[in-house]
Amino acid sequence: MGDDEAYAQVYKQHFQKLFIYGVFYSSDRDVVKDCIQDVFVKIYNKRRGLSSTDNIFLYLAVAVKNSIINAVKKHNRKVQYLEAVDEQSWEDEKTPESLYIDRETQTQNHLTLDLLLSQLTDRQRGIISSRFIKGMSISEISEEQGVNYQSVSNIIQRSLIKIKALIKK
């Protein structure tokens, strides 16, 4: 298999998982897709100088996560600036400190969610992502996954019970 064929195979094999992983860091699907594309373009352009890895998905996931975080930070700076102008015009009392605390709280929430979801199996994470991030119905998930309706319901319930138990710890 040639380099280009192997590259295309890696892309096809990992895109969906990277997308699911990426939506935990940004709910903007277009940003996630763009970041995945950016990572693969960078890898392709630097393919000669890259060293091998034992876990390509982990390598890609970290690269995509960093790309998304950078994109969100870049975007948030613009949004926060616009919000600050709007808030000043309405004489809102948002201070730089409260904006910083809001950002830090959001970052901590994402880290906590990532930690909780990492405790689930791949199937549980995929179904939870489909249900609560993509907003799919149980019937749609059942059809997409090729699993019966009751199994999807059971997986969701078990996953939520596990997450609640982890939160209590």
Coordinates of C-alpha atoms in Angstrom, one line a residue:
M1 CA 0.0 0.0 0.0
G2 CA 1.4 3.4 -1.0
D3 CA 1.8 6.4 1.4
D4 CA -1.2 8.2 0.0
E5 CA -3.4 5.1 0.2
A6 CA -2.3 4.5 3.8
Y7 CA -2.9 8.1 4.7
A8 CA -6.4 7.9 3.2
Q9 CA -7.1 4.6 5.1
V10 CA -6.0 6.2 8.4
Y11 CA -8.3 9.2 7.6
K12 CA -11.3 7.0 6.8
Q13 CA -10.7 4.7 9.8
H14 CA -10.4 7.5 12.4
F15 CA -12.5 10.4 11.2
Q16 CA -15.8 9.4 12.8
K17 CA -14.2 8.6 16.2
L18 CA -12.2 11.9 16.1
F19 CA -15.4 13.8 15.3
I20 CA -17.2 12.2 18.2
Y21 CA -14.3 13.0 20.5
G22 CA -14.1 16.5 19.1
V23 CA -17.7 17.4 19.9
F24 CA -16.9 17.1 23.6
Y25 CA -14.6 20.1 23.2
S26 CA -16.8 22.2 20.9
S27 CA -20.4 21.8 20.0
D28 CA -19.8 23.6 16.7
R29 CA -19.6 20.7 14.3
D30 CA -18.0 22.8 11.6
V31 CA -15.1 23.8 13.9
V32 CA -14.6 20.2 14.8
K33 CA -14.5 19.1 11.2
D34 CA -12.2 21.9 10.2
C35 CA -9.8 21.1 13.0
I36 CA -9.7 17.4 12.0
Q37 CA -9.0 18.5 8.4
D38 CA -6.2 20.8 9.6
V39 CA -4.6 18.1 11.6
F40 CA -4.6 15.7 8.7
V41 CA -3.2 18.4 6.3
K42 CA -0.4 19.1 8.8
I43 CA 0.4 15.5 9.1
Y44 CA 0.4 15.0 5.4
N45 CA 2.7 18.0 4.9
K46 CA 5.1 16.9 7.6
R47 CA 4.8 13.2 6.9
R48 CA 8.5 12.8 6.1
G49 CA 9.6 14.1 9.5
L50 CA 7.1 12.3 11.7
S51 CA 8.2 9.5 14.0
S52 CA 6.2 6.4 14.4
T53 CA 3.6 5.9 17.1
D54 CA 2.2 2.9 18.9
N55 CA -1.3 4.4 19.1
I56 CA -2.2 6.5 16.1
F57 CA -5.7 7.3 17.4
L58 CA -4.3 8.7 20.6
Y59 CA -1.8 10.8 18.6
L60 CA -4.6 12.1 16.4
A61 CA -7.0 12.7 19.3
V62 CA -4.5 14.8 21.2
A63 CA -3.7 16.8 18.0
V64 CA -7.4 17.3 17.2
K65 CA -8.1 18.3 20.9
N66 CA -5.3 20.9 20.8
S67 CA -6.5 22.2 17.5
I68 CA -10.0 22.6 18.7
I69 CA -9.0 24.3 22.0
N70 CA -6.8 26.8 20.0
A71 CA -9.7 27.5 17.6
V72 CA -12.2 27.9 20.4
K73 CA -9.8 30.2 22.3
K74 CA -9.3 32.3 19.2
H75 CA -13.0 32.5 18.5
N76 CA -13.9 33.2 22.2
R77 CA -11.5 36.2 22.3
K78 CA -13.4 37.8 19.4
V79 CA -16.8 36.9 20.9
Q80 CA -15.8 38.1 24.4
Y81 CA -14.6 41.4 22.9
L82 CA -17.9 41.8 21.1
E83 CA -19.8 40.9 24.3
A84 CA -17.7 43.3 26.3
V85 CA -18.6 46.2 23.9
D86 CA -22.3 45.2 24.0
E87 CA -22.2 44.9 27.8
Q88 CA -20.7 48.3 28.2
S89 CA -23.3 49.8 26.0
W90 CA -26.0 48.3 28.1
E91 CA -24.1 49.2 31.3
D92 CA -23.9 45.6 32.4
E93 CA -21.7 44.9 35.4
K94 CA -19.6 42.1 33.9
T95 CA -16.0 42.6 35.0
P96 CA -12.9 41.1 33.5
E97 CA -12.6 39.0 36.7
S98 CA -16.1 37.5 36.2
L99 CA -15.4 36.8 32.5
Y100 CA -12.1 35.1 33.5
I101 CA -14.0 33.0 36.2
D102 CA -16.7 32.1 33.6
R103 CA -14.0 30.9 31.2
E104 CA -12.2 28.9 33.8
T105 CA -15.4 27.3 35.0
Q106 CA -16.2 26.3 31.4
T107 CA -12.7 24.9 31.0
Q108 CA -13.0 22.9 34.2
N109 CA -16.4 21.6 33.2
H110 CA -15.0 20.4 29.9
L111 CA -12.1 18.6 31.7
T112 CA -14.5 17.0 34.2
L113 CA -16.8 15.8 31.4
D114 CA -13.9 14.5 29.5
L115 CA -12.7 12.6 32.6
L116 CA -16.2 11.2 33.2
L117 CA -16.7 10.1 29.6
S118 CA -13.3 8.4 29.5
Q119 CA -14.5 6.0 32.1
L120 CA -17.2 4.7 29.7
T121 CA -16.7 2.1 27.0
D122 CA -16.4 3.2 23.4
R123 CA -20.0 2.1 22.7
Q124 CA -21.3 3.9 25.8
R125 CA -19.5 7.1 24.8
G126 CA -20.7 6.9 21.2
I127 CA -24.3 6.4 22.3
I128 CA -24.2 9.1 24.9
S129 CA -22.6 11.5 22.4
S130 CA -25.3 10.6 19.8
R131 CA -28.1 11.1 22.4
F132 CA -27.0 14.2 24.3
I133 CA -24.6 16.0 22.0
K134 CA -26.0 15.3 18.5
G135 CA -29.6 15.3 19.9
M136 CA -30.5 12.0 18.2
S137 CA -33.6 10.0 19.4
I138 CA -33.2 6.5 20.8
S139 CA -34.8 5.2 17.6
E140 CA -32.3 7.0 15.4
I141 CA -29.4 5.8 17.5
S142 CA -30.8 2.2 17.3
E143 CA -31.0 2.5 13.6
E144 CA -27.5 4.0 13.2
Q145 CA -25.8 1.5 15.5
G146 CA -27.8 -1.5 14.3
V147 CA -28.8 -2.3 17.9
N148 CA -32.4 -2.7 19.1
Y149 CA -34.2 0.1 20.8
Q150 CA -34.2 -1.5 24.3
S151 CA -30.5 -2.1 24.2
V152 CA -29.8 1.5 23.4
S153 CA -32.1 2.5 26.3
N154 CA -30.3 0.2 28.6
I155 CA -26.8 1.4 27.5
I156 CA -27.9 5.0 28.2
Q157 CA -29.3 4.2 31.6
R158 CA -26.2 2.2 32.6
S159 CA -23.9 5.0 31.4
L160 CA -25.8 7.6 33.3
I161 CA -25.8 5.5 36.5
K162 CA -22.0 5.1 36.1
I163 CA -21.5 8.8 35.5
K164 CA -23.6 9.7 38.6
A165 CA -21.6 7.2 40.7
L166 CA -18.4 8.8 39.5
I167 CA -19.6 12.3 40.3
K168 CA -20.5 11.2 43.8
K169 CA -17.0 10.0 44.4

